[in-house]
Amino acid sequence: MTAAAPAGAPARAAVLGAGTMGAQLAAHIANAGVPVLLLDRVPDGAPAGDPAARSALATRALAALERADPPAFMHRRARRLVEAGNLEDDLARLADCDWVVEAVVEDPAVKAALFDRLAGVLKPDAVLTSNTSTLPRALLAKTLPAALQPRFAITHFFNPPRYMRLVELVADGEGDAGPVGALADFLDRGLGKTVVRAKDSPGFIANRIGAFWIQTAINEAVDRSIGVAAADAVLSRPFGIPKTGVFGLVDLVGLDIMPAVARALSATLPADDPFQAIARPQPLITRLIADGYTGRKGKGGFYRLNRTGGQRVKEAVDLATGTYAPAGKPRLEDIAGARDAAGLLAGDAPAARYAAAVMTATLAYAAAVAPAIADDVAAVDEAMVAGYNWRHGPFRLIDRIGAGRLAEYLTAAGAAVPPLLTRAAEAGGFYHRAADGAATCLSAAGRPAPVVRRAGTLALDDVRRAGAPLFRNGSAALWDIGDGVTLVEFTAKMNTLDADVFACLREAIRITGDGYRALVIGNEAENFCVGASIGFGLFAANLAAWDRLDAAIRDGQDTFRALATAPFPVVGAPSGLALGGGLEVLMHCDHVQAHSETYAGLVEVGVGIIPAWGGATRLLLRQLAQTRRPGGPMPAIAEAFTTIALAKVAKSAAEARDLGYFRAEDTITMNRDRLLADAKARARALADGYRPPPPPDPVALPGRTGAVALGLQVDAFARLGQATPHDVVVAGELATVLTGGDCDWTEPVDEQHLLDLERAAFGRLVRTEATLARMEHMLATGKPLRN
């Protein structure tokens, strides 16, 4: 649906269980272009002759998906691939499915009863998997027929499956061969997942460690009287953990989920596992759940939004009294100097001691259980990074602290030092790199094991270690990524665009043209590029340095046109945000190889300006080229106008095609780890026999009469209070550009004419007080100002 499914992808799949997880999983399988059958039980009392009533649970789940925020489907077409049914009338249809995944309630007896019904239905080569989050494979597989057992695996997705990258795979040890191996490849390439092979143990990897971390953090906060907001602040950024910390994460997942996970782990873990000693119920959590405070999906949780009096005040619960008070910003002045994990562990303040107690216990637990849950520490780290969004997995975090130092801390606290941690202290850490660049980590048995990149991936870390850049300045770098291909990496904060980026792009054109075959523009940051540096624009405007601003616009236009006319192919490789000028870069590339989770938009109107580096022109020309659109050029102009004036942002790479930001022939990569390798392969393919595209043909535009027509639409919005006075001004300038300025239908205009109109409109808008106020507000708050 968004990207071509890889070879070996299932022709048809089924998800059994239409709860939150099952329905979301069905949607994401459809995102990969695979038809999905979503089945759930027949509701009590549903009549035998009423198919709609008997499939109502799955049907309602699909209806909820269509309203989900964030969206479960990457494109509306994916919704058409999911069909609702029920486990009574539609069970026989599973015979057509290559992959069936069970996502029913976390009860071994319920799962076993369902598997017993499936055994005689599934085709001989179908793969059956369970999405259990805690139950071992051996427990679930013991009642399966012998012929089905090799085709049975655990595929533990994290919720929501579209956005969470981890899938823990527990199979029978066949490696990458056979049907389960083919499914693993589809999980990787088709669904975009980081597939981590886990050993068959309760909770697998991420939840085994994550549940221990969460339970320890809650217990210690209660015992030490640490506030919820303070706990989250001290457990997040210093350790490379998302700002939700622990309590915010539990609110996100659901307070009611945590006791269920704890019960499942307690029932299946050995009696001497350290988790058993900390898995104590918290009366406050029980009370919150009973009162409907189950987290974000309920009335709130550890945090809530108080909307009394029309306000939106974030409040946090007092762990001792259960009452709520404004969360505010935690007062952590006494540990302000401890900006990392090692600094916190050396602190004496109460919050620092709390953080030390939680994290040393968690890291020790990870080292203690690693031999039982994974083959090596790299798999554990990969699971925690992909499943819990930790920046560093537990073993890389130990290396940052020092394995020997952590062992000394545990000894001083009277805690046991796991043998694997002792081995790492002796070896100088868990990870090592040889002089030739080869990386190793400790296996779960404490022996060195190679850290191997997955085939078909390209990591800039490896490129950086291999040699110096071909060119570098303060905001960008040019790298040789092999096989005659170069890559420009933006490196400024949020990958914003400035004069240094343009200088690097011009050098890239020169250097690539002198001995290389193709250029890729991409990076491994969270976002591709959020646009121009607002700080520079404000600085120049406050100095009334209008010539400098005009020169910056000319510089960007000239640089991007040079990319578009380079004598070699240029491939953009975005992921995350590609906004404003970042999208304008991509619109001048020969091809875009986009990660599926690319959120693109020409959003300049939010700061009171319009796209002026060719974005408005390129979007207009693309809309005009849609020959199937009836009614002449005016509907195309109106489409471009609406897209830019409303600052529409695509919520996926597939939606970016619909908006005209990407072309129909631009391609999509589902797995972020494969994006740069796919872009490089695309660039090499385009290089064979490459010829630069000819300049766009002149286009006939309506001029002032068309601008007046567009202005009438804006005036209507203004009368309804949906557009501010400055919105009207900005929209008027945009309308002038898109309709060609002072021209008419009889005088076709070329690309340069439209670029000149963009630059002139920008120059007028940036001189207004309202635009400067919007830019200042955006720089200060990160949010648009309506003025």
mmCIF file of C-alpha atoms in Angstrom, residues 295-615:
data_model
loop_
_atom_site.group_PDB
_atom_site.id
_atom_site.type_symbol
_atom_site.label_atom_id
_atom_site.label_comp_id
_atom_site.label_asym_id
_atom_site.label_seq_id
_atom_site.Cartn_x
_atom_site.Cartn_y
_atom_site.Cartn_z
ATOM 1 C CA GLY A 295 -4.016 6.790 32.061
ATOM 2 C CA ARG A 296 -4.462 8.759 28.876
ATOM 3 C CA LYS A 297 -7.222 6.446 27.675
ATOM 4 C CA GLY A 298 -9.204 7.168 30.863
ATOM 5 C CA LYS A 299 -9.773 10.202 33.061
ATOM 6 C CA GLY A 300 -6.058 10.531 33.660
ATOM 7 C CA GLY A 301 -3.536 8.545 35.652
ATOM 8 C CA PHE A 302 -0.444 9.660 37.462
ATOM 9 C CA TYR A 303 -1.008 12.856 35.479
ATOM 10 C CA ARG A 304 -4.280 14.427 34.404
ATOM 11 C CA LEU A 305 -5.496 17.571 32.666
ATOM 12 C CA ASN A 306 -7.736 19.717 34.855
ATOM 13 C CA ARG A 307 -10.094 21.614 32.555
ATOM 14 C CA THR A 308 -11.968 23.462 35.288
ATOM 15 C CA GLY A 309 -12.931 26.982 34.254
ATOM 16 C CA GLY A 310 -11.902 26.389 30.664
ATOM 17 C CA GLN A 311 -8.245 26.009 31.634
ATOM 18 C CA ARG A 312 -5.921 23.107 30.818
ATOM 19 C CA VAL A 313 -3.719 22.584 33.871
ATOM 20 C CA LYS A 314 -1.469 19.539 34.008
ATOM 21 C CA GLU A 315 -1.683 17.957 37.441
ATOM 22 C CA ALA A 316 0.219 15.107 39.077
ATOM 23 C CA VAL A 317 -1.027 12.754 41.751
ATOM 24 C CA ASP A 318 0.565 12.724 45.202
ATOM 25 C CA LEU A 319 1.741 9.143 45.705
ATOM 26 C CA ALA A 320 1.071 9.343 49.443
ATOM 27 C CA THR A 321 -2.351 10.978 49.543
ATOM 28 C CA GLY A 322 -3.783 10.287 46.088
ATOM 29 C CA THR A 323 -4.729 13.939 45.598
ATOM 30 C CA TYR A 324 -3.852 15.948 42.498
ATOM 31 C CA ALA A 325 -1.948 19.236 42.357
ATOM 32 C CA PRO A 326 -0.419 21.251 39.500
ATOM 33 C CA ALA A 327 2.593 19.332 38.205
ATOM 34 C CA GLY A 328 4.693 22.395 37.449
ATOM 35 C CA LYS A 329 8.379 22.022 36.807
ATOM 36 C CA PRO A 330 10.186 19.868 39.377
ATOM 37 C CA ARG A 331 12.701 21.667 41.562
ATOM 38 C CA LEU A 332 15.919 19.786 40.933
ATOM 39 C CA GLU A 333 18.419 22.582 41.497
ATOM 40 C CA ASP A 334 20.472 20.429 43.830
ATOM 41 C CA ILE A 335 21.252 17.988 41.004
ATOM 42 C CA ALA A 336 21.384 20.514 38.156
ATOM 43 C CA GLY A 337 25.041 19.715 37.546
ATOM 44 C CA ALA A 338 24.351 16.018 37.042
ATOM 45 C CA ARG A 339 23.512 15.999 33.364
ATOM 46 C CA ASP A 340 24.272 12.346 32.715
ATOM 47 C CA ALA A 341 23.982 8.946 34.335
ATOM 48 C CA ALA A 342 27.469 8.895 35.831
ATOM 49 C CA GLY A 343 26.948 12.313 37.426
ATOM 50 C CA LEU A 344 23.641 11.286 38.989
ATOM 51 C CA LEU A 345 25.095 8.131 40.483
ATOM 52 C CA ALA A 346 27.659 10.267 42.317
ATOM 53 C CA GLY A 347 25.072 12.687 43.732
ATOM 54 C CA ASP A 348 23.771 12.859 47.304
ATOM 55 C CA ALA A 349 20.505 14.751 46.773
ATOM 56 C CA PRO A 350 17.286 12.736 47.379
ATOM 57 C CA ALA A 351 16.345 12.756 43.699
ATOM 58 C CA ALA A 352 19.835 11.616 42.728
ATOM 59 C CA ARG A 353 19.763 8.789 45.265
ATOM 60 C CA TYR A 354 16.364 7.783 43.918
ATOM 61 C CA ALA A 355 17.674 7.682 40.350
ATOM 62 C CA ALA A 356 20.723 5.707 41.455
ATOM 63 C CA ALA A 357 18.591 3.148 43.294
ATOM 64 C CA VAL A 358 16.284 2.613 40.320
ATOM 65 C CA MET A 359 18.859 2.514 37.550
ATOM 66 C CA THR A 360 21.574 0.483 39.299
ATOM 67 C CA ALA A 361 18.990 -2.159 40.213
ATOM 68 C CA THR A 362 17.657 -2.170 36.644
ATOM 69 C CA LEU A 363 21.079 -2.397 35.026
ATOM 70 C CA ALA A 364 22.125 -5.145 37.416
ATOM 71 C CA TYR A 365 18.927 -7.031 36.630
ATOM 72 C CA ALA A 366 19.608 -6.722 32.888
ATOM 73 C CA ALA A 367 23.078 -8.189 33.399
ATOM 74 C CA ALA A 368 21.689 -10.962 35.593
ATOM 75 C CA VAL A 369 18.970 -12.125 33.194
ATOM 76 C CA ALA A 370 20.739 -11.508 29.862
ATOM 77 C CA PRO A 371 21.917 -15.140 29.507
ATOM 78 C CA ALA A 372 18.318 -16.318 29.830
ATOM 79 C CA ILE A 373 16.707 -13.868 27.403
ATOM 80 C CA ALA A 374 19.144 -13.270 24.512
ATOM 81 C CA ASP A 375 22.229 -14.586 22.786
ATOM 82 C CA ASP A 376 24.248 -11.410 23.355
ATOM 83 C CA VAL A 377 24.010 -7.990 24.956
ATOM 84 C CA ALA A 378 23.547 -6.266 21.587
ATOM 85 C CA ALA A 379 20.140 -7.957 21.183
ATOM 86 C CA VAL A 380 19.107 -6.742 24.640
ATOM 87 C CA ASP A 381 20.189 -3.198 23.850
ATOM 88 C CA GLU A 382 18.435 -3.274 20.476
ATOM 89 C CA ALA A 383 15.200 -4.428 22.093
ATOM 90 C CA MET A 384 15.200 -1.664 24.717
ATOM 91 C CA VAL A 385 16.040 1.007 22.135
ATOM 92 C CA ALA A 386 13.331 -0.128 19.708
ATOM 93 C CA GLY A 387 10.728 -1.149 22.296
ATOM 94 C CA TYR A 388 11.100 1.493 25.017
ATOM 95 C CA ASN A 389 12.760 4.254 22.971
ATOM 96 C CA TRP A 390 15.823 4.365 25.213
ATOM 97 C CA ARG A 391 18.655 6.173 23.460
ATOM 98 C CA HIS A 392 21.120 3.632 24.852
ATOM 99 C CA GLY A 393 20.309 0.068 25.784
ATOM 100 C CA PRO A 394 21.224 -1.071 29.296
ATOM 101 C CA PHE A 395 24.648 -2.406 28.342
ATOM 102 C CA ARG A 396 25.712 0.635 26.349
ATOM 103 C CA LEU A 397 24.475 2.674 29.304
ATOM 104 C CA ILE A 398 26.650 0.580 31.632
ATOM 105 C CA ASP A 399 29.629 1.260 29.365
ATOM 106 C CA ARG A 400 28.934 4.991 29.621
ATOM 107 C CA ILE A 401 28.878 4.744 33.413
ATOM 108 C CA GLY A 402 31.725 2.246 33.584
ATOM 109 C CA ALA A 403 31.165 -1.467 34.232
ATOM 110 C CA GLY A 404 33.744 -1.458 37.009
ATOM 111 C CA ARG A 405 32.200 1.597 38.624
ATOM 112 C CA LEU A 406 28.730 0.050 38.578
ATOM 113 C CA ALA A 407 30.094 -3.149 40.106
ATOM 114 C CA GLU A 408 31.721 -1.102 42.883
ATOM 115 C CA TYR A 409 28.468 0.756 43.494
ATOM 116 C CA LEU A 410 26.533 -2.498 43.826
ATOM 117 C CA THR A 411 29.133 -3.963 46.176
ATOM 118 C CA ALA A 412 29.050 -0.870 48.375
ATOM 119 C CA ALA A 413 25.255 -1.088 48.519
ATOM 120 C CA GLY A 414 25.413 -4.734 49.545
ATOM 121 C CA ALA A 415 23.873 -5.935 46.286
ATOM 122 C CA ALA A 416 25.015 -8.921 44.248
ATOM 123 C CA VAL A 417 27.207 -8.275 41.227
ATOM 124 C CA PRO A 418 26.027 -10.441 38.274
ATOM 125 C CA PRO A 419 28.781 -12.580 36.722
ATOM 126 C CA LEU A 420 28.274 -10.946 33.314
ATOM 127 C CA LEU A 421 28.894 -7.512 34.833
ATOM 128 C CA THR A 422 32.040 -8.816 36.526
ATOM 129 C CA ARG A 423 33.253 -10.142 33.173
ATOM 130 C CA ALA A 424 32.565 -6.766 31.535
ATOM 131 C CA ALA A 425 34.467 -4.956 34.277
ATOM 132 C CA GLU A 426 37.438 -7.242 33.654
ATOM 133 C CA ALA A 427 37.198 -6.731 29.877
ATOM 134 C CA GLY A 428 36.835 -2.952 30.125
ATOM 135 C CA GLY A 429 33.224 -2.866 28.977
ATOM 136 C CA PHE A 430 30.573 -4.733 27.059
ATOM 137 C CA TYR A 431 31.441 -3.255 23.644
ATOM 138 C CA HIS A 432 34.803 -3.005 21.893
ATOM 139 C CA ARG A 433 36.060 -1.944 18.499
ATOM 140 C CA ALA A 434 39.223 -3.284 16.878
ATOM 141 C CA ALA A 435 41.727 -1.178 14.977
ATOM 142 C CA ASP A 436 40.184 -2.332 11.704
ATOM 143 C CA GLY A 437 36.784 -1.017 12.817
ATOM 144 C CA ALA A 438 35.260 -4.428 13.578
ATOM 145 C CA ALA A 439 32.851 -4.194 16.508
ATOM 146 C CA THR A 440 32.320 -6.851 19.165
ATOM 147 C CA CYS A 441 30.127 -7.194 22.215
ATOM 148 C CA LEU A 442 29.982 -9.726 24.998
ATOM 149 C CA SER A 443 27.769 -12.712 24.398
ATOM 150 C CA ALA A 444 25.387 -13.726 27.141
ATOM 151 C CA ALA A 445 28.059 -16.209 28.187
ATOM 152 C CA GLY A 446 30.604 -13.407 28.571
ATOM 153 C CA ARG A 447 32.640 -14.130 25.449
ATOM 154 C CA PRO A 448 33.304 -11.661 22.603
ATOM 155 C CA ALA A 449 30.787 -11.875 19.752
ATOM 156 C CA PRO A 450 30.724 -9.864 16.517
ATOM 157 C CA VAL A 451 28.239 -7.013 16.147
ATOM 158 C CA VAL A 452 26.986 -7.481 12.599
ATOM 159 C CA ARG A 453 24.923 -4.990 10.601
ATOM 160 C CA ARG A 454 21.863 -6.464 8.959
ATOM 161 C CA ALA A 455 22.315 -7.076 5.246
ATOM 162 C CA GLY A 456 20.830 -4.290 3.167
ATOM 163 C CA THR A 457 21.491 -1.517 5.677
ATOM 164 C CA LEU A 458 23.880 1.415 5.583
ATOM 165 C CA ALA A 459 24.898 3.210 8.781
ATOM 166 C CA LEU A 460 26.543 6.620 8.759
ATOM 167 C CA ASP A 461 28.444 5.669 11.913
ATOM 168 C CA ASP A 462 30.331 3.102 9.832
ATOM 169 C CA VAL A 463 30.960 5.699 7.109
ATOM 170 C CA ARG A 464 32.328 8.189 9.638
ATOM 171 C CA ARG A 465 34.671 5.623 11.130
ATOM 172 C CA ALA A 466 35.945 4.674 7.674
ATOM 173 C CA GLY A 467 37.373 8.102 6.886
ATOM 174 C CA ALA A 468 37.076 11.862 6.858
ATOM 175 C CA PRO A 469 34.289 13.675 5.000
ATOM 176 C CA LEU A 470 34.898 14.984 1.504
ATOM 177 C CA PHE A 471 33.705 18.374 2.748
ATOM 178 C CA ARG A 472 32.413 19.723 6.035
ATOM 179 C CA ASN A 473 31.326 23.020 7.539
ATOM 180 C CA GLY A 474 29.264 24.080 10.534
ATOM 181 C CA SER A 475 25.893 22.853 9.232
ATOM 182 C CA ALA A 476 26.498 19.986 6.796
ATOM 183 C CA ALA A 477 28.949 17.352 5.620
ATOM 184 C CA LEU A 478 29.594 15.436 2.410
ATOM 185 C CA TRP A 479 30.511 11.755 2.645
ATOM 186 C CA ASP A 480 31.679 9.060 0.234
ATOM 187 C CA ILE A 481 29.275 6.152 0.876
ATOM 188 C CA GLY A 482 30.847 3.859 -1.697
ATOM 189 C CA ASP A 483 30.124 2.631 -5.209
ATOM 190 C CA GLY A 484 30.495 6.105 -6.694
ATOM 191 C CA VAL A 485 27.793 7.677 -4.520
ATOM 192 C CA THR A 486 28.139 10.661 -2.188
ATOM 193 C CA LEU A 487 25.825 11.758 0.607
ATOM 194 C CA VAL A 488 25.056 15.175 2.062
ATOM 195 C CA GLU A 489 24.224 15.094 5.764
ATOM 196 C CA PHE A 490 22.644 18.122 7.434
ATOM 197 C CA THR A 491 24.077 18.574 10.927
ATOM 198 C CA ALA A 492 22.713 21.828 12.403
ATOM 199 C CA LYS A 493 20.188 21.773 15.262
ATOM 200 C CA MET A 494 16.967 20.178 13.932
ATOM 201 C CA ASN A 495 18.858 20.041 10.596
ATOM 202 C CA THR A 496 17.793 23.592 9.746
ATOM 203 C CA LEU A 497 18.929 25.246 6.504
ATOM 204 C CA ASP A 498 21.338 28.159 6.388
ATOM 205 C CA ALA A 499 24.135 29.548 4.211
ATOM 206 C CA ASP A 500 26.490 26.762 5.280
ATOM 207 C CA VAL A 501 24.037 24.109 4.079
ATOM 208 C CA PHE A 502 23.794 25.822 0.698
ATOM 209 C CA ALA A 503 27.586 26.032 0.524
ATOM 210 C CA CYS A 504 27.871 22.304 1.258
ATOM 211 C CA LEU A 505 25.270 21.459 -1.380
ATOM 212 C CA ARG A 506 27.177 23.491 -3.976
ATOM 213 C CA GLU A 507 30.413 21.722 -3.019
ATOM 214 C CA ALA A 508 28.575 18.411 -3.243
ATOM 215 C CA ILE A 509 27.506 19.245 -6.787
ATOM 216 C CA ARG A 510 31.063 20.168 -7.711
ATOM 217 C CA ILE A 511 32.756 17.180 -6.052
ATOM 218 C CA THR A 512 30.169 14.602 -7.115
ATOM 219 C CA GLY A 513 30.363 15.857 -10.677
ATOM 220 C CA ASP A 514 34.121 15.350 -10.607
ATOM 221 C CA GLY A 515 34.432 11.582 -10.338
ATOM 222 C CA TYR A 516 31.255 10.277 -8.704
ATOM 223 C CA ARG A 517 28.029 8.925 -10.200
ATOM 224 C CA ALA A 518 25.207 10.087 -7.910
ATOM 225 C CA LEU A 519 24.293 12.061 -4.785
ATOM 226 C CA VAL A 520 22.008 11.177 -1.872
ATOM 227 C CA ILE A 521 20.691 13.767 0.605
ATOM 228 C CA GLY A 522 19.804 12.135 3.910
ATOM 229 C CA ASN A 523 20.785 11.583 7.520
ATOM 230 C CA GLU A 524 20.100 9.412 10.556
ATOM 231 C CA ALA A 525 18.652 12.139 12.772
ATOM 232 C CA GLU A 526 15.120 12.052 14.132
ATOM 233 C CA ASN A 527 14.036 14.536 11.452
ATOM 234 C CA PHE A 528 15.225 15.110 7.893
ATOM 235 C CA CYS A 529 14.968 18.921 8.052
ATOM 236 C CA VAL A 530 12.508 21.329 9.689
ATOM 237 C CA GLY A 531 13.226 24.177 7.273
ATOM 238 C CA ALA A 532 15.076 27.461 7.395
ATOM 239 C CA SER A 533 16.752 28.847 10.492
ATOM 240 C CA ILE A 534 14.180 31.259 11.931
ATOM 241 C CA GLY A 535 16.849 32.721 14.154
ATOM 242 C CA PHE A 536 18.816 33.986 11.166
ATOM 243 C CA GLY A 537 15.705 35.487 9.592
ATOM 244 C CA LEU A 538 14.813 37.336 12.784
ATOM 245 C CA PHE A 539 18.365 38.558 13.278
ATOM 246 C CA ALA A 540 18.534 39.990 9.764
ATOM 247 C CA ALA A 541 15.034 41.485 9.966
ATOM 248 C CA ASN A 542 15.725 43.183 13.298
ATOM 249 C CA LEU A 543 18.787 44.780 11.712
ATOM 250 C CA ALA A 544 16.717 45.715 8.645
ATOM 251 C CA ALA A 545 19.294 43.761 6.637
ATOM 252 C CA TRP A 546 16.869 43.261 3.795
ATOM 253 C CA ASP A 547 19.632 42.770 1.245
ATOM 254 C CA ARG A 548 20.974 39.851 3.287
ATOM 255 C CA LEU A 549 17.560 38.251 3.414
ATOM 256 C CA ASP A 550 17.055 38.704 -0.314
ATOM 257 C CA ALA A 551 20.494 37.212 -0.936
ATOM 258 C CA ALA A 552 19.587 34.203 1.238
ATOM 259 C CA ILE A 553 16.466 33.606 -0.841
ATOM 260 C CA ARG A 554 18.451 33.901 -4.080
ATOM 261 C CA ASP A 555 21.113 31.601 -2.652
ATOM 262 C CA GLY A 556 18.553 28.914 -1.829
ATOM 263 C CA GLN A 557 16.772 29.199 -5.163
ATOM 264 C CA ASP A 558 20.020 29.018 -7.135
ATOM 265 C CA THR A 559 21.328 26.089 -5.082
ATOM 266 C CA PHE A 560 18.164 24.046 -5.403
ATOM 267 C CA ARG A 561 17.942 24.673 -9.138
ATOM 268 C CA ALA A 562 21.560 23.530 -9.403
ATOM 269 C CA LEU A 563 20.532 20.293 -7.690
ATOM 270 C CA ALA A 564 17.666 19.874 -10.144
ATOM 271 C CA THR A 565 19.935 20.363 -13.171
ATOM 272 C CA ALA A 566 23.042 18.529 -11.916
ATOM 273 C CA PRO A 567 24.686 16.150 -14.426
ATOM 274 C CA PHE A 568 24.068 13.202 -12.085
ATOM 275 C CA PRO A 569 20.988 11.913 -10.254
ATOM 276 C CA VAL A 570 20.116 13.363 -6.848
ATOM 277 C CA VAL A 571 18.025 11.234 -4.485
ATOM 278 C CA GLY A 572 16.422 12.610 -1.318
ATOM 279 C CA ALA A 573 16.067 10.228 1.638
ATOM 280 C CA PRO A 574 13.767 11.805 4.242
ATOM 281 C CA SER A 575 12.435 10.439 7.498
ATOM 282 C CA GLY A 576 10.518 12.225 10.235
ATOM 283 C CA LEU A 577 9.780 15.894 9.635
ATOM 284 C CA ALA A 578 10.478 17.371 6.206
ATOM 285 C CA LEU A 579 9.007 20.833 6.559
ATOM 286 C CA GLY A 580 9.305 24.131 4.708
ATOM 287 C CA GLY A 581 12.728 24.419 3.150
ATOM 288 C CA GLY A 582 13.424 20.779 4.002
ATOM 289 C CA LEU A 583 10.605 19.742 1.699
ATOM 290 C CA GLU A 584 11.765 22.235 -0.923
ATOM 291 C CA VAL A 585 15.114 20.409 -1.013
ATOM 292 C CA LEU A 586 13.288 17.157 -1.767
ATOM 293 C CA MET A 587 11.097 18.748 -4.419
ATOM 294 C CA HIS A 588 14.247 19.557 -6.423
ATOM 295 C CA CYS A 589 15.607 15.982 -6.288
ATOM 296 C CA ASP A 590 15.326 13.581 -9.220
ATOM 297 C CA HIS A 591 13.811 10.984 -6.930
ATOM 298 C CA VAL A 592 12.653 10.693 -3.322
ATOM 299 C CA GLN A 593 13.196 7.451 -1.429
ATOM 300 C CA ALA A 594 11.147 8.254 1.653
ATOM 301 C CA HIS A 595 10.784 6.439 4.924
ATOM 302 C CA SER A 596 7.115 5.581 5.369
ATOM 303 C CA GLU A 597 6.997 7.753 8.494
ATOM 304 C CA THR A 598 7.871 11.001 6.717
ATOM 305 C CA TYR A 599 5.735 13.985 7.652
ATOM 306 C CA ALA A 600 6.091 16.563 4.895
ATOM 307 C CA GLY A 601 4.577 19.999 4.473
ATOM 308 C CA LEU A 602 5.074 23.511 3.141
ATOM 309 C CA VAL A 603 4.254 25.196 6.449
ATOM 310 C CA GLU A 604 5.793 28.643 5.971
ATOM 311 C CA VAL A 605 2.465 30.455 6.345
ATOM 312 C CA GLY A 606 2.635 29.540 10.033
ATOM 313 C CA VAL A 607 5.365 32.161 10.459
ATOM 314 C CA GLY A 608 3.779 34.660 8.087
ATOM 315 C CA ILE A 609 5.735 33.956 4.904
ATOM 316 C CA ILE A 610 5.359 31.702 1.849
ATOM 317 C CA PRO A 611 7.664 29.048 0.353
ATOM 318 C CA ALA A 612 10.322 31.033 -1.512
ATOM 319 C CA TRP A 613 13.002 28.473 -2.376
ATOM 320 C CA GLY A 614 10.958 27.081 -5.231
ATOM 321 C CA GLY A 615 8.430 25.092 -3.207
#
